[in-house]
Coordinates of C-alpha atoms and ligand atoms in Angstrom, one line a residue:
M482 CA 22.7 22.3 -1.6
N483 CA 21.9 22.7 -5.0
I484 CA 20.6 20.1 -7.6
Q485 CA 23.6 19.6 -9.6
E486 CA 25.4 18.4 -6.2
V487 CA 22.8 16.0 -5.5
K488 CA 22.5 14.9 -9.1
D489 CA 26.8 14.2 -8.9
Y490 CA 26.2 12.3 -5.7
I491 CA 23.7 10.0 -7.1
E492 CA 25.8 9.8 -10.5
N493 CA 29.2 8.9 -8.1
H494 CA 27.1 6.2 -6.1
K495 CA 24.2 4.8 -8.3
E496 CA 26.3 1.8 -8.2
R497 CA 26.3 1.2 -4.8
F498 CA 22.9 2.4 -3.9
I499 CA 21.4 -0.2 -6.5
N500 CA 23.5 -2.9 -5.1
E501 CA 22.7 -2.1 -1.3
L502 CA 19.1 -2.7 -2.7
V503 CA 19.4 -6.0 -4.3
E504 CA 21.1 -6.9 -0.9
L505 CA 18.2 -5.7 1.0
L506 CA 15.8 -7.5 -1.8
K507 CA 17.6 -10.8 -1.0
I508 CA 16.0 -11.1 2.4
P509 CA 12.4 -12.7 2.0
S510 CA 11.0 -11.0 4.8
V511 CA 7.4 -12.3 4.3
S512 CA 5.4 -11.1 7.1
A513 CA 2.3 -13.3 6.4
D514 CA 4.5 -16.6 6.6
S515 CA 5.6 -17.7 9.7
A516 CA 8.0 -20.1 8.2
Y517 CA 10.0 -16.9 7.1
D518 CA 10.2 -15.3 10.8
S519 CA 13.8 -15.3 11.1
E520 CA 14.4 -14.1 7.8
T521 CA 11.9 -11.2 8.9
K522 CA 14.1 -10.9 11.9
R523 CA 17.0 -10.5 10.0
C524 CA 15.8 -7.9 7.6
A525 CA 14.9 -5.9 10.6
N526 CA 18.4 -6.2 11.7
H527 CA 19.8 -5.1 8.2
V528 CA 17.6 -2.3 8.0
K529 CA 18.9 -0.9 11.3
Q530 CA 22.4 -1.4 10.1
S531 CA 21.8 0.8 6.9
L532 CA 20.3 3.4 9.1
L533 CA 23.6 3.5 11.6
D534 CA 25.7 3.2 8.0
V535 CA 24.1 6.5 7.4
G536 CA 24.6 8.5 10.1
V537 CA 21.7 8.6 12.6
D538 CA 21.8 9.3 16.2
F539 CA 20.7 5.9 17.1
A540 CA 18.9 3.2 16.0
E541 CA 17.0 0.1 17.2
V542 CA 15.2 -2.8 16.6
C543 CA 11.9 -2.7 18.9
P544 CA 10.2 -6.1 19.4
T545 CA 6.3 -6.4 19.3
A546 CA 4.1 -9.0 19.6
G547 CA 4.6 -9.4 15.9
H548 CA 7.1 -8.4 13.9
A549 CA 9.4 -6.0 14.9
I550 CA 9.7 -2.2 14.1
V551 CA 13.1 -0.6 13.2
Y552 CA 13.3 2.8 14.6
A553 CA 16.2 5.8 14.1
E554 CA 16.5 9.3 14.3
K555 CA 18.8 12.2 13.9
I556 CA 18.1 15.1 15.9
N557 CA 20.4 17.8 14.3
D558 CA 19.0 20.8 15.8
P559 CA 15.8 20.7 17.7
T560 CA 14.8 23.9 16.6
K561 CA 14.2 23.0 13.4
P562 CA 10.7 21.0 12.1
T563 CA 11.0 17.0 12.5
I564 CA 10.1 14.5 9.4
L565 CA 8.9 11.4 10.4
V566 CA 9.5 8.7 7.7
Y567 CA 7.3 5.7 7.4
G568 CA 7.6 2.6 5.5
H569 CA 7.5 -1.1 5.3
Y570 CA 10.2 -3.8 5.0
D571 CA 7.6 -6.7 5.0
V572 CA 7.0 -8.0 1.6
Q573 CA 3.8 -10.0 0.2
P574 CA 4.3 -13.7 -0.1
A575 CA 6.0 -14.6 -3.3
D576 CA 3.8 -17.3 -4.6
P577 CA 2.9 -18.6 -7.0
V578 CA 6.4 -18.9 -7.6
S579 CA 6.4 -20.8 -10.7
L580 CA 4.7 -17.7 -12.5
W581 CA 8.1 -15.1 -11.6
S582 CA 10.5 -15.0 -14.6
S583 CA 13.4 -15.3 -12.1
P584 CA 13.4 -15.9 -8.4
P585 CA 11.7 -13.5 -6.6
F586 CA 14.2 -13.3 -3.9
D587 CA 17.4 -13.5 -5.9
P588 CA 17.2 -9.9 -7.5
V589 CA 17.5 -9.5 -11.3
I590 CA 18.3 -6.2 -13.5
K591 CA 16.5 -6.0 -16.7
D592 CA 15.4 -3.2 -18.7
G593 CA 16.1 -0.7 -16.4
K594 CA 14.3 -2.5 -13.5
I595 CA 14.8 -4.7 -10.5
F596 CA 12.7 -7.4 -10.7
A597 CA 12.3 -9.0 -6.9
R598 CA 9.4 -9.3 -4.4
G599 CA 9.5 -6.2 -2.0
S600 CA 11.3 -4.0 -5.1
A601 CA 8.3 -1.4 -5.1
D602 CA 6.5 -2.4 -2.2
D603 CA 8.5 -1.1 -0.3
K604 CA 11.6 -1.9 0.1
G605 CA 13.1 0.3 -2.6
Q606 CA 11.1 3.0 -1.9
F607 CA 11.7 3.4 2.0
Y608 CA 15.4 2.8 1.0
M609 CA 15.1 5.6 -1.3
H610 CA 14.8 7.9 2.2
V611 CA 18.0 6.1 3.8
K612 CA 20.3 6.8 0.3
A613 CA 18.7 10.4 0.9
F614 CA 19.6 10.9 4.0
E615 CA 23.1 9.5 3.4
I616 CA 23.2 12.3 0.9
L617 CA 22.2 15.5 2.9
S618 CA 24.7 13.6 6.0
N619 CA 27.6 13.8 3.3
L620 CA 26.8 17.2 2.0
G621 CA 26.3 18.6 5.3
E622 CA 22.9 19.7 5.0
L623 CA 20.5 18.6 7.6
P624 CA 17.7 21.2 7.2
C625 CA 15.3 19.0 9.3
N626 CA 15.6 16.9 12.0
V627 CA 14.9 13.1 11.0
K628 CA 12.9 10.1 12.4
F629 CA 12.5 6.7 10.6
M630 CA 9.9 4.1 11.6
I631 CA 9.8 1.1 9.1
E632 CA 7.6 -1.3 10.0
G633 CA 7.4 -5.2 9.8
E634 CA 3.8 -6.3 9.5
E635 CA 2.1 -3.3 6.7
E636 CA 1.0 -6.6 4.5
V637 CA -0.6 -7.9 7.3
G638 CA -2.8 -5.6 8.9
S639 CA 0.2 -3.4 10.7
S640 CA -1.7 -4.8 13.9
N641 CA 0.8 -4.4 16.5
L642 CA 2.2 -0.9 14.9
G643 CA -0.8 1.0 16.8
L644 CA 0.0 0.0 19.9
F645 CA 3.6 1.2 19.2
V646 CA 2.2 4.4 18.3
K647 CA 0.2 4.8 21.4
E648 CA 2.9 4.0 23.3
N649 CA 5.6 6.1 22.0
K650 CA 3.8 9.6 21.3
E651 CA 6.8 11.7 22.5
K652 CA 9.4 9.5 20.7
L653 CA 7.6 9.8 17.2
K654 CA 6.8 13.8 17.6
A655 CA 7.3 15.2 14.5
D656 CA 5.7 18.2 12.1
V657 CA 5.2 15.7 9.1
I658 CA 5.1 12.2 8.2
V659 CA 6.3 11.1 4.8
I660 CA 5.7 8.0 3.3
S661 CA 6.9 6.4 -0.1
D662 CA 4.6 3.8 -0.6
T663 CA 2.4 4.5 -3.5
S664 CA 2.6 5.5 -7.3
I665 CA 3.0 8.5 -9.7
I666 CA 0.7 8.6 -12.9
D667 CA 3.8 7.9 -15.3
N668 CA 7.6 8.5 -15.5
D669 CA 6.6 11.7 -17.5
T670 CA 3.8 13.0 -14.8
P671 CA 4.5 13.1 -11.5
S672 CA 1.5 13.0 -9.1
I673 CA 1.0 12.9 -5.3
T674 CA -1.4 10.5 -3.6
V675 CA -4.2 12.4 -1.9
G676 CA -6.4 9.9 -0.7
L677 CA -6.4 6.1 0.0
R678 CA -9.0 3.8 0.3
G679 CA -10.3 2.2 3.2
L680 CA -10.7 -1.3 3.4
S681 CA -13.4 -3.7 5.3
Y682 CA -12.3 -7.6 4.8
V683 CA -14.4 -10.4 5.5
E684 CA -14.6 -14.6 5.4
V685 CA -17.9 -16.2 4.5
E686 CA -18.9 -19.6 5.5
V687 CA -22.0 -21.5 3.7
T688 CA -23.1 -24.4 5.3
G689 CA -25.4 -26.8 3.8
P690 CA -25.7 -30.6 4.9
S691 CA -24.0 -31.4 8.1
K692 CA -21.7 -33.6 5.6
D693 CA -20.7 -34.3 2.2
L694 CA -23.3 -36.3 0.2
H695 CA -24.0 -38.2 -3.0
S696 CA -25.0 -35.5 -5.5
G697 CA -27.3 -37.9 -7.2
V698 CA -29.1 -39.5 -4.4
Y699 CA -29.3 -36.2 -2.3
G700 CA -29.0 -33.7 -5.5
G701 CA -32.1 -31.7 -6.4
A702 CA -33.8 -31.6 -2.9
V703 CA -30.9 -30.8 -0.5
D704 CA -29.4 -27.4 -1.0
N705 CA -25.9 -27.0 -2.8
P706 CA -23.7 -24.5 -0.4
V707 CA -21.4 -23.7 -3.3
N708 CA -24.2 -22.9 -5.6
V709 CA -26.1 -20.8 -2.9
L710 CA -22.6 -19.2 -2.3
C711 CA -22.7 -18.3 -6.1
E712 CA -26.0 -17.0 -6.2
M713 CA -25.6 -14.8 -3.4
I714 CA -22.2 -13.3 -4.2
A715 CA -23.7 -12.3 -7.7
S716 CA -26.6 -10.6 -6.1
L717 CA -23.8 -8.5 -4.4
K718 CA -23.8 -6.0 -7.6
D719 CA -27.1 -4.8 -9.3
E720 CA -27.4 -4.3 -13.1
N721 CA -25.6 -0.7 -12.7
N722 CA -22.6 -2.5 -11.4
A723 CA -23.6 -1.0 -7.8
I724 CA -22.8 -2.8 -4.6
T725 CA -26.5 -3.9 -3.0
V726 CA -25.3 -4.1 0.7
E727 CA -28.2 -2.2 2.1
G728 CA -27.2 1.0 3.4
F729 CA -23.4 0.7 1.7
Y730 CA -23.4 3.8 0.2
D731 CA -25.4 6.1 2.9
K732 CA -21.9 8.0 4.0
V733 CA -20.2 7.9 0.4
E734 CA -18.6 11.3 -0.1
V735 CA -19.9 13.1 -3.4
V736 CA -17.3 14.2 -5.4
S737 CA -17.8 17.6 -6.6
D738 CA -18.1 17.6 -10.4
E739 CA -15.3 20.4 -10.7
D740 CA -13.3 17.7 -8.9
R741 CA -14.1 15.1 -11.3
A742 CA -13.7 17.1 -14.0
A743 CA -10.0 18.0 -12.7
M744 CA -9.1 14.4 -11.8
A745 CA -10.4 13.4 -15.4
E746 CA -7.5 16.0 -16.7
A747 CA -4.6 13.5 -16.0
P748 CA -3.2 11.6 -18.7
F749 CA -5.1 8.1 -19.1
N750 CA -4.5 5.6 -22.3
K751 CA -7.3 3.3 -22.1
Q752 CA -5.7 0.5 -24.4
D753 CA -2.5 1.1 -22.7
Y754 CA -4.3 0.1 -19.3
L755 CA -6.2 -2.9 -21.1
D756 CA -2.9 -4.2 -22.4
A757 CA -1.2 -4.0 -19.1
V758 CA -3.6 -6.2 -17.4
G759 CA -4.7 -8.5 -20.5
V760 CA -8.4 -7.7 -20.6
K761 CA -10.3 -6.6 -23.7
A762 CA -12.4 -4.3 -21.5
T763 CA -13.3 -3.0 -18.2
R764 CA -16.3 -2.8 -16.5
T765 CA -17.1 -0.1 -13.9
E766 CA -20.3 1.0 -11.5
N767 CA -22.1 3.1 -14.2
G768 CA -21.7 6.7 -14.4
Y769 CA -18.0 6.2 -13.7
S770 CA -15.1 6.3 -15.5
D771 CA -12.2 3.9 -14.9
R772 CA -9.9 6.4 -13.1
E773 CA -13.0 7.1 -10.7
G774 CA -13.8 3.3 -9.9
T775 CA -10.4 2.8 -8.7
S776 CA -10.4 5.9 -6.7
I777 CA -13.4 7.7 -5.6
R778 CA -15.6 4.7 -5.6
P779 CA -16.1 2.1 -3.0
T780 CA -15.6 -1.9 -4.6
L781 CA -16.7 -5.3 -3.5
D782 CA -14.5 -8.4 -4.3
V783 CA -14.3 -11.6 -4.0
N784 CA -10.2 -12.4 -3.0
G785 CA -10.8 -16.2 -2.9
I786 CA -13.5 -18.9 -3.1
W787 CA -13.6 -22.5 -2.5
G788 CA -15.4 -25.6 -1.4
G789 CA -16.6 -29.0 -2.5
Y790 CA -14.2 -31.3 -4.5
I791 CA -11.2 -29.5 -6.5
G792 CA -9.1 -32.4 -6.5
E793 CA -8.1 -34.7 -9.8
G794 CA -10.7 -36.0 -11.9
A795 CA -14.2 -36.1 -11.0
K796 CA -15.9 -36.7 -7.7
T797 CA -20.0 -36.4 -7.7
V798 CA -20.5 -34.9 -4.4
L799 CA -22.5 -32.3 -3.0
P800 CA -20.6 -30.3 -0.5
S801 CA -21.0 -29.7 3.1
K802 CA -19.6 -26.3 3.2
A803 CA -18.6 -23.5 0.9
Y804 CA -16.3 -20.3 2.0
A805 CA -15.2 -16.8 0.2
K806 CA -12.9 -14.2 1.1
I807 CA -14.7 -10.9 0.5
S808 CA -12.6 -7.3 0.4
M809 CA -14.6 -3.9 0.2
R810 CA -12.5 -0.8 -0.4
L811 CA -14.0 2.1 1.4
V812 CA -13.9 5.8 0.4
P813 CA -14.7 8.8 2.7
H814 CA -16.6 8.5 4.8
Q815 CA -17.6 4.9 4.8
E816 CA -16.2 3.5 8.5
P817 CA -15.0 0.0 7.9
D818 CA -16.5 -1.6 10.9
E819 CA -20.1 0.4 10.1
I820 CA -19.6 -1.4 6.8
T821 CA -18.7 -4.6 8.1
A822 CA -21.5 -4.7 10.3
L823 CA -24.1 -3.5 7.1
F824 CA -22.4 -6.6 4.8
K825 CA -23.1 -9.1 8.1
S826 CA -26.5 -8.3 8.3
H827 CA -27.2 -8.3 4.6
F828 CA -25.7 -11.5 4.2
E829 CA -27.7 -13.1 6.8
K830 CA -30.5 -11.9 5.3
I831 CA -30.1 -12.7 1.9
A832 CA -29.3 -16.3 2.7
P833 CA -31.8 -18.9 1.7
P834 CA -33.2 -21.1 4.8
S835 CA -31.5 -24.0 3.1
V836 CA -28.1 -22.8 4.5
K837 CA -26.5 -21.5 7.6
V838 CA -24.0 -18.8 7.1
K839 CA -21.2 -17.4 9.2
V840 CA -19.2 -14.0 8.5
T841 CA -16.2 -13.4 10.1
A842 CA -14.6 -9.8 10.1
H843 CA -10.6 -9.7 9.3
H844 CA -8.7 -6.5 9.6
G845 CA -9.9 -3.4 8.0
G846 CA -8.7 0.2 7.5
E847 CA -10.3 3.7 7.5
P848 CA -10.1 5.8 4.1
V849 CA -8.1 9.2 4.1
V850 CA -7.9 12.3 2.4
I851 CA -4.7 14.4 2.2
P852 CA -5.3 18.4 2.3
T853 CA -3.2 20.0 -0.2
D854 CA -2.7 23.3 1.7
N855 CA -0.1 22.7 4.1
P856 CA 3.7 23.1 4.4
G857 CA 4.1 19.2 3.8
Y858 CA 2.1 19.1 0.7
K859 CA 3.8 22.3 -0.9
A860 CA 7.4 21.1 -0.1
A861 CA 7.0 17.4 -1.8
S862 CA 5.3 19.4 -4.7
R863 CA 8.1 21.8 -5.0
A864 CA 10.6 19.0 -4.7
M865 CA 8.9 16.9 -7.4
E866 CA 8.3 19.9 -9.7
L867 CA 11.8 20.6 -9.4
T868 CA 13.8 17.1 -10.2
F869 CA 10.6 16.2 -12.5
G870 CA 10.3 19.4 -14.3
K871 CA 6.7 19.3 -14.0
K872 CA 4.2 20.4 -11.2
P873 CA 2.7 17.0 -10.0
I874 CA -0.8 16.2 -10.1
P875 CA -2.6 15.5 -6.8
E876 CA -4.6 11.9 -7.2
R877 CA -6.2 9.6 -5.4
G878 CA -5.0 6.1 -4.9
G879 CA -7.2 3.1 -4.7
G880 CA -5.3 0.9 -2.5
S881 CA -4.8 1.1 1.3
I882 CA -2.4 2.1 3.8
P883 CA -4.4 1.8 7.3
I884 CA -2.1 3.0 9.6
V885 CA -2.4 6.3 7.7
A886 CA -5.8 7.2 9.5
L887 CA -4.1 6.0 12.7
F888 CA -1.4 8.6 12.5
E889 CA -3.6 11.1 12.0
K890 CA -5.6 9.9 15.1
E891 CA -2.8 9.5 17.4
L892 CA 0.0 11.8 16.6
G893 CA -2.1 14.2 15.0
L894 CA -0.4 14.5 11.5
K895 CA -1.2 14.2 8.4
S896 CA 0.9 11.9 6.0
I897 CA 2.7 13.0 2.5
L898 CA 2.0 10.5 0.4
M899 CA 5.0 10.5 -2.0
G900 CA 5.7 7.3 -3.3
F901 CA 7.7 7.0 -6.7
G902 CA 6.4 3.8 -8.1
L903 CA 4.0 2.8 -10.9
D904 CA 0.4 1.1 -11.2
S905 CA 2.7 -1.2 -13.6
D906 CA 5.1 -2.2 -11.3
D907 CA 3.2 -5.6 -10.6
I908 CA 3.2 -5.3 -6.9
H909 CA 1.4 -8.4 -5.0
S910 CA 1.9 -10.1 -8.1
P911 CA 4.4 -12.2 -9.8
D912 CA 7.5 -10.4 -11.4
E913 CA 7.3 -7.2 -9.4
H914 CA 9.7 -4.8 -10.3
Y915 CA 10.9 -1.3 -9.2
G916 CA 12.0 1.1 -12.2
I917 CA 15.9 2.2 -11.3
F918 CA 14.6 5.6 -12.7
N919 CA 12.0 5.8 -10.4
Y920 CA 14.4 4.5 -7.7
L921 CA 17.1 7.5 -8.2
K922 CA 14.8 10.0 -8.7
G923 CA 13.3 9.2 -5.4
I924 CA 16.7 9.4 -4.0
E925 CA 17.3 12.7 -5.9
T926 CA 14.2 14.3 -4.8
I927 CA 13.8 13.7 -1.2
P928 CA 16.4 15.7 -0.2
Y929 CA 14.6 18.6 -1.5
F930 CA 11.6 17.8 0.3
H931 CA 13.8 18.0 3.1
K932 CA 15.1 21.8 2.5
F933 CA 11.4 22.9 1.2
F934 CA 9.9 21.5 3.9
E935 CA 11.9 23.5 6.3
E936 CA 11.1 26.5 4.1
E937 CA 7.5 26.2 4.3
S938 CA 7.4 25.4 7.8
A939 CA 8.9 28.8 8.6
K940 CA 6.7 30.5 6.4
Ligands
LIG1474 N1 2.1 0.0 -0.6 C1 0.7 -0.7 -0.6 C2 -0.5 0.1 -1.0 C3 -0.9 1.4 -2.2 C4 -0.5 0.6 -3.2 C5 -1.4 2.2 -2.1 C6 -0.4 1.5 -4.6 C7 -1.6 3.1 -3.0 C8 -1.2 2.9 -4.3 C9 0.5 -1.2 0.7 O1 1.9 -2.2 1.1 C10 -0.6 -2.5 0.7 O2 -0.6 -3.1 -0.3 N2 -2.2 -2.3 1.2 C11 -2.7 -3.2 1.6 C12 -3.2 -3.0 2.8 C13 -3.8 -4.6 3.6 C14 -2.7 -5.1 3.8 C15 -4.1 -3.8 4.8 C16 -3.6 -3.3 0.3 O3 -4.1 -2.0 -0.1 O4 -4.3 -4.2 0.1
LIG1475 MN1 3.5 -1.2 0.7
LIG1476 MN1 1.5 -4.1 -0.2

């Protein structure tokens, strides 16, 4: 296998590669919304068929208590190392659909990008592995055995994948896991994600009077839960933009000055960053850069807040209840259950006696760090260096893929996070898109990951 053969194959088949992705993107596999369950199921079958089409030994749709997991494998030579590819075929809800420039499940190609929900997260990215496998098969070179595990519940917390992994350890036996579900710095600056943040997610309910009251008759004496919730939330950050939950930072890993200096080497254009998100300034925890704020430091963000009257016109009401959904992104060595417990007791403690509060935990996830001194990382680094012409920079990502920590625990395997997206792909947002350059570059790079993984494992 040489770079020209791979390039030629892609050049000769790229229209079809793009069309196949377009077909996959037309299926609205929204895992969070049961109205789409039959589409999500159809998507699983579609993924299974796409794997059979490229010559796996077998492929199956494995039912779970939730959405199915697609599993496939090609065991070419049991003496060779095995690569387990993980990805997700489920997508985030598309709403608010009115903010999309084109329908989310009717893919449009514009300015070298495919616009559709799931294009970058994660259909376009896991499908690169399917097409890279096609190339390897057709060039008659499979340096490694390959297993595919493509799930349908990543966007809703992967709650059934954990059980599947525990029950199928033998089947999932591999030497490395590779995941393309993250970003590179930019198209001229390849990077490999070496850390993901964890997550603690809570919903809070603040109750004041037992029912909605007249805000004139009672306002001024009976406390208002919406006001109280706002005060409580405001107090969760101090004047340094640090989180005030007691004990929150106790286990936070202190990153060395040397590592921070190395991270600061990565290119970052502040004005482009501001323009891309449409703000005039950022606000970080004192003493930390923007990039550090989104990688090595934990966060606390309100994801949604509601309560009281939000209909047309004005209604003078003193509401009975107020709610918020709050997420905390965690860094090593914070533990999600512990952080959730700390949040709960802090939140209960700061509530004034005029209200009652209830804190409910949602799914969480542990943070991860990926070492760079192993065959998987080295193979990914060599493959990207070859196809981008530049050595990739190891970089910590701000998002979460909670199942990565579980893979380590249950399978004893580190994951290699070799994603090809861009932070500007608008994942989870209206107008999500994936660059054709990125899609094809991934398809070009992955065959070399296989080749170099075999070489690095033999060393
Ligand atoms: N692919 C993302 C995670 C991601 C994106 C990591 C960009 C690094 C860079 C994944 O699909 C995702 O959205 N994860 C959720 C996890 C949650 C649903 C438990 C997240 O990060 O919010
Ligand atoms: Mn994803
Ligand atoms: Mn996602």
